Amino acid sequence: MEEYNDTHRALVQAFLARSSMTGEELLGVVTAIHGVENPEEPTETTLEVCKLLISRINTALAPFDFEIRSTRDQITRTEIFAFVNINPDTIIQGATHHSADEIAFFRRLLDAMFETNNQYKAEVMAVSSNEALNLNKNPRVQATQATQADGGEDGEQTAQTGEGQGPGLTMKQAQEALEMFVDEEWLRKSRGGWYTLAPRGLLELSYYLQQTYNDEADPEESEDPDTPPIKRIKDCFACREMITVGQRCDKLDCPIRLHDPCAASFFKVNKNGKCPGCKVPWTGKELVGEKAAAKLKRRAGGADRMRSTQSNRRQSGVSRRDSEDEEEEEEETTMVNDDED
Ligand SMILES: [Zn+2]
Ligand SMILES: [Zn+2]
């Protein structure tokens, strides 16, 4: 294996100093590092050279649960590299320090994006500024759950233990936390005032999101084998990366999703213009992202919803195809179960 040298060390330093880099920025940084090391005859740097350096760095970082990963921006398809923490139990801690209340707030933002605002007819996967600010307080129920987890007989600790057991953040603190999440490139704020996950957030959190918001794919492990598993986190059919903004099949039951640029290239090749899954004509008019917000159904409970943990979600086994009323009933059942525990 190639020796781990000063070039690798300097590149890690550069990644630690910023949240993410585009391919172009990465080339600039590596060219500068080579220039310092060898001022007499600067070597030609290509993206391939950079990727070789990164793969050597990743071998060295693996024992520490860190990795440099790349993804493409969902809208521009620009390649983006980021230094990510791959341990799903320590979300958004990374290189910076966040308080327990800020992390609990961040988890509530994720719940709002991927549960509350991710419905059968409206896959918005974003949270409006107002909605985000109003998630500032720790719900009372979450504190109870954390206590239960502490004293649980099976000794199973949830990742939420220790997070968000106090009153939470003030509106001002929530506003500051949101700005910090945007600065650190966890989140992105659209012109319309919606927060979504930024590429760095997607890179680091995609595994956590799948584990948290998708049901077990294996029917053997599901408590109700007749209920199909819910897949709230979906990948683009063309590039296989997670999708939070783009297009969906006109048939709402069909799981096929495409990023806008991916749809453009896909249908340039597949001239029949049909969905690759169910073969209905693809109009590109059914959208994923904030543009689907008009179809959102508001539910009672909002931020205080009970189904905020995976175990609760499993327990309730609610299908998105159920009517809203049934879903509310299911939630009440979950609440009763919680009290009995
Ligand atoms: Zn795609
Ligand atoms: Zn389809």
Short mmCIF file of C-alpha atoms and ligand atoms in Angstrom, two decimals:
data_model
loop_
_atom_site.label_atom_id
_atom_site.label_comp_id
_atom_site.label_asym_id
_atom_site.label_seq_id
_atom_site.Cartn_x
_atom_site.Cartn_y
_atom_site.Cartn_z
CA MET A 1 0.00 0.00 0.00
CA GLU A 2 1.13 3.53 -0.74
CA GLU A 3 2.84 5.20 2.20
CA TYR A 4 0.70 7.62 4.22
CA ASN A 5 2.65 10.84 3.78
CA ASP A 6 2.52 14.61 4.25
CA THR A 7 0.31 15.06 1.16
CA HIS A 8 -2.38 12.90 2.77
CA ARG A 9 -1.99 14.73 6.08
CA ALA A 10 -2.27 18.15 4.42
CA LEU A 11 -5.37 17.06 2.51
CA VAL A 12 -7.06 15.83 5.72
CA GLN A 13 -6.26 19.23 7.31
CA ALA A 14 -7.86 20.97 4.34
CA PHE A 15 -11.02 18.84 4.71
CA LEU A 16 -11.18 19.53 8.45
CA ALA A 17 -11.02 23.27 7.77
CA ARG A 18 -14.15 23.28 5.61
CA SER A 19 -17.40 21.35 5.47
CA SER A 20 -17.19 20.22 1.86
CA MET A 21 -15.32 20.79 -1.41
CA THR A 22 -16.37 20.65 -5.03
CA GLY A 23 -14.16 18.67 -7.43
CA GLU A 24 -12.70 21.96 -8.64
CA GLU A 25 -11.86 23.11 -5.12
CA LEU A 26 -10.31 19.73 -4.37
CA LEU A 27 -8.09 20.02 -7.46
CA GLY A 28 -7.03 23.50 -6.34
CA VAL A 29 -6.15 22.30 -2.84
CA VAL A 30 -4.16 19.26 -4.04
CA THR A 31 -2.33 21.35 -6.65
CA ALA A 32 -1.39 23.82 -3.90
CA ILE A 33 -0.17 21.01 -1.62
CA HIS A 34 1.97 19.55 -4.43
CA GLY A 35 3.29 23.05 -5.19
CA VAL A 36 4.46 23.51 -1.59
CA GLU A 37 6.07 20.07 -1.49
CA ASN A 38 7.79 20.37 -4.82
CA PRO A 39 8.14 24.05 -5.82
CA GLU A 40 10.77 23.35 -8.52
CA GLU A 41 8.62 21.21 -10.79
CA PRO A 42 4.90 21.31 -9.95
CA THR A 43 3.19 18.05 -10.94
CA GLU A 44 0.07 17.87 -13.03
CA THR A 45 -2.89 17.07 -10.75
CA THR A 46 -6.04 15.36 -11.99
CA LEU A 47 -9.23 14.37 -10.21
CA GLU A 48 -8.05 10.76 -10.54
CA VAL A 49 -4.90 11.62 -8.55
CA CYS A 50 -7.09 13.30 -5.91
CA LYS A 51 -9.34 10.25 -5.67
CA LEU A 52 -6.32 7.96 -5.17
CA LEU A 53 -5.15 10.20 -2.32
CA ILE A 54 -8.65 10.06 -0.81
CA SER A 55 -8.85 6.29 -1.03
CA ARG A 56 -5.51 6.01 0.83
CA ILE A 57 -6.76 8.48 3.46
CA ASN A 58 -9.97 6.49 3.89
CA THR A 59 -8.02 3.33 4.66
CA ALA A 60 -6.24 5.24 7.43
CA LEU A 61 -9.46 6.82 8.76
CA ALA A 62 -11.61 3.68 8.76
CA PRO A 63 -10.86 2.62 12.38
CA PHE A 64 -12.05 6.05 13.57
CA ASP A 65 -15.44 5.91 11.79
CA PHE A 66 -14.52 8.77 9.46
CA GLU A 67 -14.46 8.77 5.70
CA ILE A 68 -14.16 11.22 2.81
CA ARG A 69 -17.15 10.60 0.57
CA SER A 70 -18.48 12.18 -2.57
CA THR A 71 -21.93 12.78 -3.95
CA ARG A 72 -23.48 14.93 -6.64
CA ASP A 73 -25.56 18.00 -5.91
CA GLN A 74 -29.17 16.97 -6.60
CA ILE A 75 -29.90 20.05 -8.67
CA THR A 76 -26.62 21.00 -10.37
CA ARG A 77 -25.00 17.50 -10.34
CA THR A 78 -21.70 19.12 -9.26
CA GLU A 79 -19.51 16.53 -7.55
CA ILE A 80 -19.06 17.32 -3.85
CA PHE A 81 -16.56 15.80 -1.41
CA ALA A 82 -16.95 15.88 2.36
CA PHE A 83 -15.27 14.52 5.46
CA VAL A 84 -18.02 12.55 7.15
CA ASN A 85 -18.58 10.74 10.39
CA ILE A 86 -19.91 7.30 9.48
CA ASN A 87 -20.94 6.30 13.00
CA PRO A 88 -24.74 6.63 12.91
CA ASP A 89 -25.00 7.03 16.70
CA THR A 90 -23.22 10.35 16.76
CA ILE A 91 -25.08 12.36 14.14
CA ILE A 92 -23.99 15.88 13.26
CA GLN A 93 -21.26 16.01 15.88
CA GLY A 94 -18.40 15.74 13.41
CA ALA A 95 -15.70 18.32 13.83
CA THR A 96 -17.81 20.85 15.70
CA HIS A 97 -19.45 20.79 19.05
CA HIS A 98 -23.22 20.90 19.35
CA SER A 99 -25.19 20.95 22.58
CA ALA A 100 -27.60 18.11 23.40
CA ASP A 101 -30.52 20.50 22.85
CA GLU A 102 -29.20 21.49 19.41
CA ILE A 103 -28.86 17.84 18.41
CA ALA A 104 -32.37 17.09 19.70
CA PHE A 105 -33.61 20.09 17.68
CA PHE A 106 -31.81 18.75 14.60
CA ARG A 107 -33.49 15.35 15.05
CA ARG A 108 -36.88 17.07 15.22
CA LEU A 109 -36.06 18.90 11.99
CA LEU A 110 -35.29 15.52 10.39
CA ASP A 111 -38.59 14.09 11.73
CA ALA A 112 -40.43 17.06 10.22
CA MET A 113 -38.69 16.61 6.86
CA PHE A 114 -38.90 12.86 6.55
CA GLU A 115 -42.11 12.03 8.45
CA THR A 116 -44.47 14.96 8.96
CA ASN A 117 -43.75 16.53 5.56
CA ASN A 118 -43.14 13.28 3.70
CA GLN A 119 -46.59 11.98 2.89
CA TYR A 120 -48.06 9.61 0.34
CA LYS A 121 -49.27 12.48 -1.85
CA ALA A 122 -46.70 15.09 -0.83
CA GLU A 123 -43.05 14.10 -0.58
CA VAL A 124 -41.86 17.53 0.48
CA MET A 125 -38.83 16.41 2.53
CA ALA A 126 -38.27 20.00 3.58
CA VAL A 127 -39.32 22.13 6.51
CA SER A 128 -40.47 25.75 6.28
CA SER A 129 -38.68 28.42 8.33
CA ASN A 130 -41.71 28.94 10.54
CA GLU A 131 -42.25 25.28 11.13
CA ALA A 132 -38.53 24.84 11.91
CA LEU A 133 -38.52 27.64 14.51
CA ASN A 134 -41.58 26.17 16.17
CA LEU A 135 -39.73 22.91 16.77
CA ASN A 136 -37.47 24.75 19.25
CA LYS A 137 -38.93 23.21 22.42
CA ASN A 138 -38.21 19.68 23.56
CA PRO A 139 -41.56 17.90 23.66
CA ARG A 140 -42.38 16.59 27.12
CA VAL A 141 -42.92 13.09 25.74
CA GLN A 142 -39.40 12.88 24.39
CA ALA A 143 -37.99 13.45 27.87
CA THR A 144 -40.22 10.65 29.20
CA GLN A 145 -38.99 8.29 26.50
CA ALA A 146 -35.39 9.07 27.33
CA THR A 147 -36.03 8.30 30.99
CA GLN A 148 -37.70 5.04 30.08
CA ALA A 149 -34.75 4.12 27.93
CA ASP A 150 -32.43 4.76 30.86
CA GLY A 151 -34.38 2.53 33.20
CA GLY A 152 -35.44 -0.01 30.59
CA GLU A 153 -35.21 -3.60 31.78
CA ASP A 154 -33.59 -4.85 28.61
CA GLY A 155 -30.83 -2.30 29.12
CA GLU A 156 -31.22 -1.14 25.53
CA GLN A 157 -30.21 2.48 25.28
CA THR A 158 -31.63 4.59 22.52
CA ALA A 159 -29.56 7.14 20.66
CA GLN A 160 -31.83 9.82 22.11
CA THR A 161 -30.71 9.17 25.66
CA GLY A 162 -29.28 12.32 27.14
CA GLU A 163 -30.59 14.49 24.32
CA GLY A 164 -33.27 17.08 24.72
CA GLN A 165 -34.36 16.38 28.28
CA GLY A 166 -34.67 20.04 29.26
CA PRO A 167 -37.06 22.67 27.95
CA GLY A 168 -35.18 23.00 24.66
CA LEU A 169 -34.14 26.11 22.76
CA THR A 170 -35.54 29.62 22.77
CA MET A 171 -36.75 30.94 19.40
CA LYS A 172 -33.57 33.01 19.16
CA GLN A 173 -31.37 30.00 19.92
CA ALA A 174 -33.30 27.95 17.36
CA GLN A 175 -32.72 30.67 14.76
CA GLU A 176 -28.99 30.68 15.59
CA ALA A 177 -28.84 26.89 15.46
CA LEU A 178 -30.49 26.91 12.03
CA GLU A 179 -27.94 29.43 10.78
CA MET A 180 -25.16 27.26 12.19
CA PHE A 181 -26.56 24.13 10.49
CA VAL A 182 -26.60 26.04 7.20
CA ASP A 183 -23.05 27.37 7.74
CA GLU A 184 -21.80 23.87 8.44
CA GLU A 185 -23.59 22.65 5.31
CA TRP A 186 -25.91 20.21 7.07
CA LEU A 187 -28.85 22.17 5.78
CA ARG A 188 -29.58 24.43 2.89
CA LYS A 189 -32.18 27.20 2.85
CA SER A 190 -34.10 27.81 -0.37
CA ARG A 191 -35.24 31.19 -1.66
CA GLY A 192 -38.74 30.19 -0.66
CA GLY A 193 -37.54 29.79 2.95
CA TRP A 194 -37.52 25.98 3.09
CA TYR A 195 -34.76 24.02 4.82
CA THR A 196 -33.56 20.81 3.15
CA LEU A 197 -30.56 18.57 3.71
CA ALA A 198 -27.46 19.91 1.96
CA PRO A 199 -25.17 17.46 0.08
CA ARG A 200 -22.89 17.15 3.10
CA GLY A 201 -25.89 16.33 5.30
CA LEU A 202 -27.07 13.72 2.80
CA LEU A 203 -23.61 12.17 2.61
CA GLU A 204 -23.29 11.80 6.33
CA LEU A 205 -26.88 10.99 7.22
CA SER A 206 -28.16 8.74 4.43
CA TYR A 207 -27.54 5.55 6.44
CA TYR A 208 -29.08 7.06 9.58
CA LEU A 209 -32.11 8.24 7.60
CA GLN A 210 -32.70 4.83 6.05
CA GLN A 211 -32.38 3.13 9.43
CA THR A 212 -34.66 5.63 11.12
CA TYR A 213 -37.40 6.28 8.59
CA ASN A 214 -37.58 3.13 6.45
CA ASP A 215 -39.25 0.02 7.77
CA GLU A 216 -37.45 -3.30 7.79
CA ALA A 217 -37.47 -4.61 4.21
CA ASP A 218 -37.57 -8.19 5.45
CA PRO A 219 -41.21 -9.21 6.12
CA GLU A 220 -39.97 -11.94 8.50
CA GLU A 221 -38.77 -9.26 10.87
CA SER A 222 -41.81 -7.05 10.58
CA GLU A 223 -44.43 -7.50 13.26
CA ASP A 224 -47.27 -7.42 10.77
CA PRO A 225 -46.23 -9.34 7.62
CA ASP A 226 -49.36 -8.19 5.76
CA THR A 227 -48.40 -4.53 5.94
CA PRO A 228 -45.85 -3.66 3.24
CA PRO A 229 -42.73 -1.99 4.65
CA ILE A 230 -42.76 1.79 4.40
CA LYS A 231 -39.87 3.28 2.47
CA ARG A 232 -39.79 6.98 3.28
CA ILE A 233 -36.23 7.47 2.06
CA LYS A 234 -35.97 6.84 -1.67
CA ASP A 235 -33.15 6.75 -4.18
CA CYS A 236 -33.08 8.17 -7.69
CA PHE A 237 -33.65 5.36 -10.20
CA ALA A 238 -30.87 6.64 -12.48
CA CYS A 239 -27.99 7.64 -10.19
CA ARG A 240 -29.01 5.51 -7.16
CA GLU A 241 -28.36 8.38 -4.76
CA MET A 242 -30.89 9.60 -2.24
CA ILE A 243 -33.53 11.99 -3.56
CA THR A 244 -35.18 14.86 -1.68
CA VAL A 245 -35.88 17.08 -4.69
CA GLY A 246 -36.84 16.05 -8.20
CA GLN A 247 -39.65 14.13 -9.92
CA ARG A 248 -41.82 11.14 -9.11
CA CYS A 249 -43.83 8.73 -11.21
CA ASP A 250 -47.35 9.94 -12.08
CA LYS A 251 -48.71 6.76 -10.52
CA LEU A 252 -48.52 7.50 -6.80
CA ASP A 253 -48.05 3.86 -5.80
CA CYS A 254 -44.99 3.53 -8.02
CA PRO A 255 -41.66 3.92 -6.18
CA ILE A 256 -39.68 5.37 -9.12
CA ARG A 257 -38.06 8.79 -8.49
CA LEU A 258 -35.63 10.80 -10.63
CA HIS A 259 -33.59 13.95 -9.98
CA ASP A 260 -34.40 16.64 -12.56
CA PRO A 261 -31.04 16.37 -14.37
CA CYS A 262 -31.16 12.56 -14.13
CA ALA A 263 -34.67 12.55 -15.69
CA ALA A 264 -33.40 14.74 -18.53
CA SER A 265 -30.54 12.37 -19.37
CA PHE A 266 -32.64 9.25 -18.75
CA PHE A 267 -35.38 10.25 -21.20
CA LYS A 268 -32.85 11.44 -23.77
CA VAL A 269 -31.85 7.77 -24.03
CA ASN A 270 -35.22 6.15 -23.25
CA LYS A 271 -37.28 7.91 -25.86
CA ASN A 272 -40.55 6.12 -25.05
CA GLY A 273 -40.97 8.60 -22.19
CA LYS A 274 -42.38 5.94 -19.89
CA CYS A 275 -41.71 5.21 -16.23
CA PRO A 276 -39.01 2.51 -16.05
CA GLY A 277 -40.98 0.80 -13.27
CA CYS A 278 -44.68 0.77 -14.13
CA LYS A 279 -44.56 1.99 -17.77
CA VAL A 280 -47.11 4.81 -17.38
CA PRO A 281 -46.14 7.95 -19.34
CA TRP A 282 -43.72 10.13 -17.33
CA THR A 283 -44.97 13.72 -17.38
CA GLY A 284 -42.44 15.18 -14.93
CA LYS A 285 -45.30 17.07 -13.32
CA GLU A 286 -45.39 15.07 -10.09
CA LEU A 287 -42.68 16.62 -7.96
CA VAL A 288 -40.60 15.78 -4.92
CA GLY A 289 -39.47 18.68 -2.74
CA GLU A 290 -40.86 22.02 -1.61
CA LYS A 291 -42.85 22.34 -4.85
CA ALA A 292 -45.09 19.53 -3.56
CA ALA A 293 -45.88 21.51 -0.39
CA ALA A 294 -49.35 22.60 -1.57
CA LYS A 295 -50.45 18.96 -1.26
CA LEU A 296 -49.37 18.58 2.37
CA LYS A 297 -52.05 17.51 4.80
CA ARG A 298 -51.72 19.06 8.22
CA ARG A 299 -52.20 16.71 11.12
CA ALA A 300 -53.24 17.30 14.68
CA GLY A 301 -50.36 17.13 17.11
CA GLY A 302 -47.70 18.52 14.78
CA ALA A 303 -44.41 18.81 16.61
CA ASP A 304 -45.65 16.77 19.55
CA ARG A 305 -46.33 13.69 17.50
CA MET A 306 -45.64 10.48 19.32
CA ARG A 307 -44.13 8.39 16.59
CA SER A 308 -40.71 9.91 16.87
CA THR A 309 -38.72 6.75 17.52
CA GLN A 310 -38.13 3.73 15.42
CA SER A 311 -39.55 1.30 17.97
CA ASN A 312 -42.80 3.25 18.15
CA ARG A 313 -43.01 3.27 14.39
CA ARG A 314 -42.48 -0.48 14.22
CA GLN A 315 -45.07 -1.01 16.89
CA SER A 316 -47.74 0.95 15.11
CA GLY A 317 -47.07 -0.61 11.69
CA VAL A 318 -48.99 2.17 10.00
CA SER A 319 -49.22 2.09 6.24
CA ARG A 320 -49.17 5.35 4.34
CA ARG A 321 -52.07 4.09 2.29
CA ASP A 322 -54.28 4.03 5.38
CA SER A 323 -56.65 6.92 5.77
CA GLU A 324 -55.51 9.81 7.92
CA ASP A 325 -58.17 8.92 10.50
CA GLU A 326 -56.88 5.40 10.89
CA GLU A 327 -53.40 6.76 11.25
CA GLU A 328 -54.46 9.07 14.07
CA GLU A 329 -56.09 6.09 15.77
CA GLU A 330 -52.92 4.07 15.42
CA GLU A 331 -50.99 6.87 17.04
CA GLU A 332 -53.32 6.86 19.99
CA THR A 333 -52.83 3.12 20.36
CA THR A 334 -49.10 3.72 20.46
CA MET A 335 -49.58 6.28 23.21
CA VAL A 336 -51.54 3.77 25.29
CA ASN A 337 -48.85 1.15 24.76
CA ASP A 338 -46.23 3.62 25.88
CA ASP A 339 -48.06 4.23 29.14
CA GLU A 340 -48.31 0.52 29.81
CA ASP A 341 -44.59 -0.06 29.31
ZN ZN B 1 -30.29 10.98 -9.81
ZN ZN B 2 -43.97 4.30 -12.34
#
